[in-house]
Structures are given as structure tokens and as C-alpha cells.
Amino acid sequence: MTLLCLSVAAARSNLEVVTASVKGYPEPMTVLIDSGASFNFATKASVARNNALYASALEASKSNTNVSVRLATGSIVSTRKVTIPLSVKFDDF
């Protein structure tokens, strides 16, 4: 799974949220399930918990490409695109 890092996060209590184990991170992460999303996203604060992985991704993403994303609130944010390959495990899946 490839996640794009977002520095802005929004959540509503009526959204589908689960906890998942992510390879390279000792603590589980909270994951928002959005079946209509074109990509998967993570907050910068979440992925930065593994400094080595995040630093490597920043180095690989030398371009200053931005991506616009519509959040669950309906607002649109623009942020630097940083792609990080992550393995996510939900229970036994």
C-alpha cells in the first residue's frame, strides 16, 4: 500500500475508523476507511514516527510536486506529495 503524506487531518465521529499494524512502526495506527478514495493517505505526524523511513521518502521525493486532496469535511487542501510504501495489516488479513 502506498500512502501520500498529508499535514492536515480531519475526522468525523460517523466515519469508519479501525486500528491497523503497519510494518516499521511499533505502535498501531488509526486508519480511516474511505471506499471512494482514489489514494490512501496518512498524516505527516503518523509516518514521521519512523524517522528513518520518512527521511528516506523525503529524499526520494525530491520534486516539489503538490497534490490537492478533498477531505472528509469537503474542504480541499494542497500539500507536498511524498510517497511511502507501507505494509498494513488488519487483524488476520
Phi, psi and omega in degrees: 000133177253130181246138173265136183278132174241139177269355180241133179232144176221143179214148173238152183292341181268010179270154180279112183234134178228166175257136182223149173274136180237124181303131180098354181235126183290329182260144176297157177247151174273130185239130175269124178270120179227097185291346180264001183285145177279332182222175174253142185229154175220152176286150178301320180299323180293309183286335180288351176296338172252088186303319182296315180295317181293316179298319178297318179294321178297319179296319180290333181263059185294337180290155178261038180292132175255157177229139176262134184229133173271120181279170179300334179284348183097346179284157180247131177239153176242133182214162177294136180274118175232118183260129181229124175282124180229141174261120183248136179236125176254111182048244182262009182271000000 
